[in-house]
Each structure stands twice: as C-alpha cells, then as structure tokens.
C-alpha positions as MATLAB code, in Angstrom:
seq = 'MGPVSLLSPFRRQLEAQPPVRRWLIGYSGGLDSRVLVELAASSLDPGRVLLLHVNHHLQPGADDWAQHCRQTAIRLGLAIRVLDVRPRSASEADARDARYAAFECELQPDDCLLLGHHADDQAETLLLRLLRGAGVRGLRGMPRQRPLGAGMLLRPLLERTRAELEAWARGRGLDWIEDPSNAATHYDRNYLRQRVMPALAKRWPDAVHRMGHSALLLDEADELLLERAQEDLASCGGRERLSQTSLRALGPARRRNLLRYWCESTCGVALNTRQLTTIEDEFLGAASDRQPQLPLGDRVLRRYRDALHLVPALDSMPEAELAATKIEPGTLCFPQGRLVLRHAAAGEVALRSLDGLSLRYRRDGERCRPVGRGGSHPLKKLFQECGVPPWQRDSWPLLVHGDAIVALPGLFICEGWQTKPDAEGFIVDWEPGGPVTT';
ca = [
      66.324  104.577  104.339;
      65.511  106.339  107.701;
      68.261  107.567  109.981;
      67.686  104.727  112.634;
      68.702  101.969  110.385;
      72.219  103.656  110.044;
      72.612  105.454  113.465;
      71.803  102.379  115.708;
      74.354  100.044  114.244;
      76.971  102.806  114.106;
      76.503  103.494  117.732;
      76.592   99.782  118.796;
      79.958   99.453  116.972;
      81.397  102.357  118.832;
      80.123  101.347  122.042;
      81.820   97.851  121.617;
      85.236   99.611  121.444;
      87.680   99.739  124.417;
      87.819  103.218  126.062;
      88.718  105.865  123.428;
      90.167  109.159  124.350;
      89.733  110.748  120.886;
      87.723  109.880  117.805;
      89.522  110.899  114.703;
      87.466  110.878  111.468;
      88.956  110.854  107.937;
      87.052  113.499  106.167;
      87.518  113.845  102.492;
      84.320  115.707  101.845;
      82.864  112.791   99.671;
      79.619  110.900  100.222;
      80.902  108.181  102.539;
      82.981  110.394  104.880;
      80.197  113.012  104.938;
      77.794  110.398  106.181;
      80.294  109.227  108.670;
      80.853  112.897  109.947;
      77.001  113.224  110.303;
      76.748  110.040  112.352;
      79.576  111.022  114.614;
      78.077  114.457  115.168;
      74.953  112.894  116.267;
      76.515  110.243  118.497;
      79.763  111.559  120.048;
      80.878  114.261  122.506;
      82.151  117.064  120.132;
      84.972  117.707  122.400;
      86.374  114.314  121.672;
      86.063  114.523  117.958;
      88.636  115.703  115.423;
      88.063  115.644  111.668;
      91.114  114.955  109.530;
      91.096  116.213  105.980;
      94.165  115.170  103.760;
      94.883  117.652  101.029;
      96.941  115.657   98.452;
      97.244  118.672   96.093;
      96.641  116.449   93.143;
      93.373  118.193   91.919;
      92.898  121.923   90.945;
      90.064  122.246   93.378;
      91.912  120.627   96.186;
      92.071  123.690   98.310;
      88.423  124.505   97.788;
      87.574  121.089   99.087;
      89.635  121.723  102.160;
      87.657  124.931  102.594;
      84.368  123.159  102.089;
      85.273  120.690  104.778;
      86.333  123.428  107.214;
      82.866  125.113  106.752;
      81.044  121.726  107.381;
      83.092  121.156  110.555;
      82.294  124.730  111.728;
      78.527  124.201  111.113;
      78.436  120.909  113.052;
      80.588  122.342  115.857;
      83.523  119.911  115.295;
      87.191  120.617  115.295;
      89.096  119.886  111.967;
      92.760  119.766  110.910;
      93.813  119.886  107.330;
      96.894  117.648  106.600;
      98.920  118.679  103.635;
     100.712  115.821  101.969;
     102.781  115.600   98.841;
     102.610  111.989   97.302;
     105.359  110.696   95.279;
     103.091  110.569   92.264;
      99.372  110.931   91.274;
      98.846  107.088   91.406;
      96.213  105.527   93.692;
      98.763  103.752   95.589;
     101.046  106.695   96.398;
      98.140  108.959   97.451;
      96.926  106.168   99.761;
     100.352  105.608  101.221;
     100.694  109.399  101.867;
      97.211  109.549  103.358;
      97.732  106.759  105.854;
     101.253  107.909  106.825;
      99.503  111.312  107.716;
      96.784  109.531  109.665;
      99.416  107.487  111.441;
     101.227  110.573  112.585;
      98.126  112.049  114.103;
      97.131  109.017  116.123;
      97.995  108.865  119.738;
      97.460  106.143  122.394;
      93.680  105.343  123.075;
      92.759  107.235  119.822;
      90.441  105.664  117.239;
      90.376  106.581  113.547;
      86.941  106.135  111.715;
      87.075  105.717  107.937;
      83.952  105.556  105.728;
      84.781  102.678  103.517;
      81.657  100.749  102.599;
      80.573   97.426  101.108;
      81.205   98.584   97.527;
      84.676   99.579   98.383;
      85.250   96.168   99.927;
      83.966   94.331   96.796;
      86.255   96.557   94.495;
      89.134   95.720   96.770;
      88.530   92.066   96.644;
      88.194   91.982   92.770;
      91.453   94.086   92.477;
      93.386   91.742   94.638;
      91.894   88.675   92.924;
      93.178   90.089   89.595;
      96.606   90.656   91.037;
      96.877   87.116   92.075;
      96.451   87.654   95.876;
      96.236   84.715   98.232;
      93.994   84.342  101.309;
      95.655   87.227  103.267;
      94.804   89.693  100.409;
      91.434   88.260   99.546;
      90.158   88.950  102.902;
      89.786   92.492  101.897;
      89.831   95.469  104.250;
      89.651   94.586  107.887;
      86.851   96.145  109.866;
      89.351   97.036  112.573;
      93.134   97.106  112.949;
      95.872   98.877  114.730;
      97.281  101.896  113.053;
     100.234  103.764  114.648;
      99.703  104.299  118.322;
      95.913  103.923  117.909;
      93.186  101.868  116.262;
      91.450  102.104  112.918;
      87.792  101.262  112.482;
      85.542  101.126  109.396;
      81.863  101.145  110.937;
      80.132  101.316  107.448;
      81.838   98.346  105.811;
      78.590   96.405  105.600;
      76.611   99.211  103.964;
      76.440   99.713  100.255;
      77.059  103.034   98.619;
      73.351  103.284   97.445;
      72.356  102.892  101.028;
      74.562  105.569  102.178;
      73.485  107.924   99.393;
      69.765  107.322  100.270;
      70.464  108.144  103.883;
      72.415  111.240  102.939;
      69.728  112.633  100.501;
      67.102  111.914  103.222;
      69.027  113.979  105.725;
      69.719  116.880  103.008;
      73.422  116.469  103.299;
      75.887  117.890  100.792;
      79.133  116.304   99.660;
      82.011  116.730   97.051;
      82.056  114.710   93.825;
      85.709  114.037   93.002;
      86.117  114.364   89.226;
      88.945  111.889   89.224;
      86.476  109.173   90.178;
      85.411  109.237   86.469;
      88.820  108.549   85.235;
      88.717  104.926   84.145;
      92.531  104.682   83.525;
      92.655  104.033   87.239;
      91.993  100.402   88.053;
      89.615  100.978   90.882;
      87.620  103.505   88.886;
      87.487  101.167   85.900;
      85.825   98.495   88.066;
      83.454  100.967   89.741;
      82.356  102.469   86.359;
      82.495   99.499   83.992;
      82.605   96.101   85.741;
      80.399   96.582   89.042;
      77.368   97.821   87.245;
      77.473   94.769   84.925;
      77.967   92.457   87.797;
      75.104   94.113   89.677;
      72.820   93.867   86.767;
      73.289   90.148   86.414;
      73.772   89.413   90.209;
      71.814   92.209   92.235;
      73.404   91.157   95.504;
      76.886   90.605   94.210;
      78.439   93.234   96.537;
      76.873   91.613   99.679;
      78.075   88.096   98.398;
      81.649   89.548   97.994;
      81.552   90.943  101.435;
      80.454   87.697  102.868;
      83.284   85.886  101.028;
      85.740   88.504  102.445;
      84.466   87.596  105.912;
      84.950   83.856  105.224;
      88.565   84.441  103.943;
      89.280   86.577  107.009;
      88.394   83.535  109.194;
      90.556   81.299  106.967;
      93.509   83.648  107.356;
      93.083   83.518  111.143;
      93.191   79.757  111.004;
      96.381   79.973  108.847;
      97.872   82.529  111.297;
      97.230   80.112  114.283;
      98.728   77.178  112.500;
     101.787   79.252  111.481;
     102.392   80.349  115.220;
     102.094   76.727  116.302;
     104.515   75.556  113.722;
     106.931   78.289  114.408;
     107.119   77.279  118.101;
     107.851   73.595  116.946;
     110.357   74.500  114.362;
     112.624   76.590  116.399;
     111.223   80.053  117.067;
     111.564   83.587  115.995;
     115.375   83.782  115.668;
     115.937   80.587  113.469;
     114.020   77.790  111.728;
     115.121   74.182  111.855;
     115.455   72.812  108.424;
     114.827   69.296  109.604;
     111.476   70.349  111.112;
     110.510   72.352  108.038;
     111.090   69.458  105.677;
     108.857   67.336  107.908;
     105.858   69.747  107.172;
     103.674   69.404  104.276;
     104.468   71.791  101.340;
     101.424   73.978  102.172;
     102.195   74.187  105.959;
     105.791   74.917  105.155;
     105.077   77.807  102.821;
     102.516   79.157  105.185;
     105.096   78.993  108.093;
     107.796   80.729  105.858;
     105.360   83.425  104.811;
     104.469   84.249  108.554;
     108.057   83.997  109.721;
     109.334   86.453  107.259;
     106.409   88.907  107.268;
     106.413   88.959  111.106;
     110.173   89.203  111.341;
     111.127   91.666  108.533;
     107.885   92.874  107.050;
     108.261   90.965  103.707;
     105.362   89.172  102.251;
     107.124   86.371  100.320;
     106.057   85.865   96.655;
     106.031   82.633   94.676;
     109.516   83.225   93.242;
     111.001   83.836   96.736;
     109.392   80.740   98.178;
     110.668   78.662   95.233;
     114.198   80.060   95.905;
     114.034   79.056   99.564;
     112.758   75.470   98.764;
     115.415   74.920   96.026;
     118.438   76.873   97.182;
     118.088   76.507  100.942;
     116.117   73.530  101.905;
     117.096   71.548   98.789;
     120.792   72.298   98.346;
     123.785   70.466   99.410;
     124.885   71.145  103.104;
     128.199   72.875  102.042;
     126.300   75.608  100.206;
     125.854   78.969  101.763;
     122.974   80.803   99.996;
     121.523   84.135  100.912;
     118.394   85.945  100.034;
     117.862   89.706  100.727;
     114.480   90.239  102.266;
     113.899   93.963  103.217;
     116.424   95.030  105.874;
     117.301   91.347  106.521;
     119.139   88.551  104.672;
     117.965   84.983  104.870;
     120.904   82.713  105.354;
     121.569   79.112  106.215;
     123.996   77.599  108.776;
     124.075   73.874  109.855;
     120.470   72.803  110.311;
     118.877   76.216  110.582;
     117.596   79.191  108.594;
     118.471   82.627  109.941;
     117.014   86.084  109.108;
     119.890   88.274  110.133;
     120.177   92.078  109.832;
     121.762   93.427  106.710;
     124.511   95.199  108.539;
     127.773   96.940  107.415;
     130.947   96.385  109.319;
     133.071   99.282  110.750;
     135.984  100.047  108.693;
     139.081   98.438  110.008;
     141.017  101.677  110.405;
     138.207  102.975  112.657;
     138.020   99.728  114.623;
     141.816   99.847  115.222;
     141.443  103.391  116.601;
     138.880  102.381  119.047;
     139.860  103.177  122.686;
     139.788   99.811  124.708;
     138.238  100.597  128.106;
     135.533   99.127  130.394;
     131.953   99.957  129.075;
     129.853   99.286  126.130;
     131.268   99.973  122.594;
     128.630  100.023  119.693;
     129.602   99.049  116.176;
     127.391   98.752  113.059;
     127.750   94.863  113.209;
     127.335   94.511  116.988;
     128.363   95.527  120.646;
     131.551   95.073  122.490;
     130.989   94.847  126.327;
     133.972   95.141  128.645;
     133.486   94.864  132.424;
     135.513   94.036  135.589;
     135.492   90.226  136.241;
     134.003   88.696  139.352;
     135.837   86.339  141.536;
     136.500   82.975  139.917;
     135.906   84.107  136.342;
     138.577   83.290  133.611;
     139.399   86.871  132.775;
     141.841   88.955  130.655;
     144.668   90.165  132.780;
     145.046   93.637  131.185;
     143.681   96.089  128.582;
     146.850   98.080  128.235;
     148.353   98.213  124.694;
     145.444   96.266  123.203;
     143.653   97.150  120.040;
     140.881   95.624  117.701;
     141.113   94.271  114.135;
     139.432   91.754  111.986;
     140.690   88.199  111.221;
     143.095   87.260  108.472;
     143.496   84.130  106.324;
     145.079   81.196  107.860;
     145.431   82.803  111.327;
     146.052   80.707  114.425;
     145.883   81.232  118.255;
     146.185   79.394  121.588;
     143.004   79.412  123.700;
     143.359   78.956  127.365;
     143.062   75.288  128.340;
     143.110   73.907  124.774;
     146.870   73.156  124.476;
     148.641   74.236  121.377;
     147.762   76.364  118.405;
     144.633   76.071  116.569;
     143.227   77.579  113.272;
     140.892   80.429  113.939;
     138.489   78.970  111.322;
     138.161   75.840  113.197;
     137.577   77.706  116.672;
     134.850   79.778  115.053;
     133.220   76.510  113.841;
     133.573   74.764  117.220;
     131.937   77.839  118.945;
     129.045   77.751  116.410;
     129.653   81.210  114.907;
     127.948   81.398  111.554;
     130.082   82.095  108.590;
     128.550   85.595  107.926;
     129.646   86.823  111.435;
     133.318   85.654  111.213;
     134.823   88.373  109.142;
     133.148   91.041  111.178;
     134.015   89.548  114.687;
     136.552   91.902  116.214;
     139.744   90.328  117.636;
     141.558   91.799  120.608;
     145.191   91.888  119.681;
     148.557   93.085  121.222;
     150.636   94.369  118.353;
     149.708   91.639  115.747;
     149.157   88.816  118.266;
     145.729   87.663  119.074;
     145.018   88.052  122.815;
     141.248   87.119  122.854;
     138.156   86.568  120.861;
     135.590   88.587  122.597;
     132.680   86.353  123.833;
     134.594   83.242  123.024;
     137.852   82.659  124.729;
     141.145   84.204  125.993;
     144.460   83.130  124.653;
     147.391   81.621  126.777;
     149.454   84.137  128.474;
     146.796   86.685  128.832;
     144.603   85.102  131.510;
     144.621   86.352  135.103;
     146.464   84.644  137.814;
     144.397   83.211  140.668;
     142.518   86.001  142.658;
     143.988   88.650  140.356;
     141.766   91.426  139.067;
     140.921   91.160  135.375;
     138.395   91.958  132.668;
     135.648   90.127  130.909;
     135.238   91.025  127.181;
     131.990   89.961  125.372;
     130.789   90.469  121.895;
     127.077   90.733  121.113;
     126.809   90.216  117.264;
     124.029   92.039  115.341;
     122.828   88.701  113.905;
     121.244   85.781  115.837;
     122.765   84.525  119.073;
     125.328   81.856  118.495;
     124.786   78.383  120.059;
];
C-alpha cells in the first residue's frame, strides 16, 4: 500500500477538525501508534505536536520502550513526554484507566489527542462487549471522536485494518515494538486476537470491515435513542425529577431508555437490568405510602408523591456542631445544604431578631405556630404542606430560642417572632442539597 492511500485520508480528517492549538499523540511504540506518529510528522507543524508515551511499569522492558520512543521522537524532530503511571493491577482495564487518566491530565482547551486504534481493535471491542451482554450503547464500539478532559480525542485510523497499517509501515521501513504481553491469551482481548479473529477471517475474509460497519449503524441507533430520551425527559419533568405518571404512560422500552439516560447523565451510572427491574417494581409499581431508595453512585434514587428524585447522598452536620453555629447575616454552608441570612426588604415578613437564636434538628411530635395560620400545628404536617420530601426533614435546621421553635428557614416564621410594620428584620432561607421543593 502506497503512502498516499493512508496520508490523504489522514490529512482530510485533521483538516475537518475545529481549530486545534496542540496535537497530542498517544505513542506506545507499537505498530499502530508508530504509523500515526509518521503520518503526523509528515502532515503537522512539529512545533504543535507532542508525543505522549505512557509507561505503565508492567513489563520488564518498559523503561527500554520509553527510551526507544524518545529516540524516535528525536529522529523525527518531535517533542515527547513520558508519563509514568501505576495501575492498580496488571489487568487490561486498570492499565487502560490509568492511561486515559494520564492523557486527560495533559489535555488543555483546544488540544486534540490522536490515538492509533484501527478496524481490528474496533472489531475486537465489539465482540468483547457482545460477549459481556452490552446493549446498543456498548455495541457501537469506540467512537471516532469524543471529548476527553478539556480537549478532544480523535481516532483517525479506525477504518484501516492492522494488515493495511503493517503493509504501509513496512513499505516506509518503519520500526516498532512488539509487546510480548500481546501473546498472552489469558487476556480476553488477546484471546480474541490470537484465536478467534483468525478463524473468523478465514471463513469471512471481510469480517473486520463488516463489524466496523455494524458499529457505525449501532452508533446511529444510539444517537436516535439519545434524541428520544432527551425528548421524553422534557415531557416527563426534566433533570431534577421525573413524573411517575408520565413514566408509566411510556412504553416499557421508552421508559427504560429514559431511565438509563436520566441516571447516566445525572450521576454517571449506567443502569443494569437488575437496577431497572428494581425501579419498575419498587418505585413505579409499589404502593404510594412506600419510601424506597436505591443508591446510584454519589446519588440516591428516591420517590416522593408523583416524582422520582436523584438526590445527593449527603451526610448531615452533627447536631452539636449545628448548635454551636454562630447565627449572623451571610451564607452558612453545611454538608446537607446552605443557610442564607439577609436583611429584609420593605414589606417582607421577616424575623425580628437573631439575638439568642441557635440551630437544631426536629424532634418527634413537635409543634409550632406559623404566622398567619392560627393555632399550633404538627411539624410533620407543616413539612408535608410545604412539599418537603421525607429525606430532607430530619436534616432541615430549625431556628430556636432556648427550646422553642422560632422559624423553619425557607418556610415560615413563628408567631411572636415576626417584625412589626416598618421595622427592620431578617430573612432566613434554607437551600437543601437535594432537589428544590415545590
């Protein structure tokens, strides 16, 4: 294969990108990244190119590989940076996570990272994910382009087979490193590469290209599912909460699609089948007096009235620390929310004084006398009337004088503590860490 057949498509892909300040290139020293570096050296301003070699320290020759990559960079007149990482284990997944984390740290705004993944890599990825039971999102394979950190990641060789890259490299007299771990078939990807893919290619010579085409079709299908999920999100309530009534009105497939999108875009959790079944049975299908909860990453899925909420999994400030908080105008931050005290504007129903006040949490069976309500009312009922979800009530700070409730910040002031007409006073608001109450 002559150089033009690889070089021209490479240049067209780079020219199609928005303005790029720096081109970063993942350079392991292997065949695919060596080809990528050669193409970049023939196409880009050397002053805007930085090679990144990640040393995982997992192979006896790892330091020698880093030195080999340095020498290649010097010969081509390109800058190189060796990134030392320490994966949690020698597994493929941990090495990949460490490598991408290192790349992400290097990327700055308007940077583009080039990686040398090719069509065989894409086919292996599709098969691995198929064997793991992936859905449309997983089976679309590796995207050609996606955001990474502050920059962008681009795989310009994704439609080329390894055989095509090797023929091009040999025709140019390039040298590269053969990683001995690639022969270790106890790794799933290597097993596919060494045992499965050759058998498939023998029976179906164009299997790699066919699988690449399937990945493109699945990518289009995933885009359609994403658009549908965004439309359904808008009609079912929005980012902070989903209406159960609206969810039940959707067909099962659309409902699951929306739930997956909502959870992944809100808390980064890709719902599995078990979690989806839990939501269907214990949230959408349970009696209205039930209060189920499901931990999802740094959030907890909860239900209140007709809505599902994804609320932060927050701790509350210990009551002793809360009681010791100095009450004065300004913003006071707590693990479970923010208390905002400000001087009242003319005409606002305000607290007449902050002197002698302190904070505490509610107690069982408490009552108070909100301004304008007449008489004493159970605190539990007042929370319900104000639409405060059950999980926020125990951590909602009360303003007290001695042991008497003076105000529920953000909700109401108690009789005897409101300002007189035209007198100065204070507004006390509470902003909980969970969804805004209605």
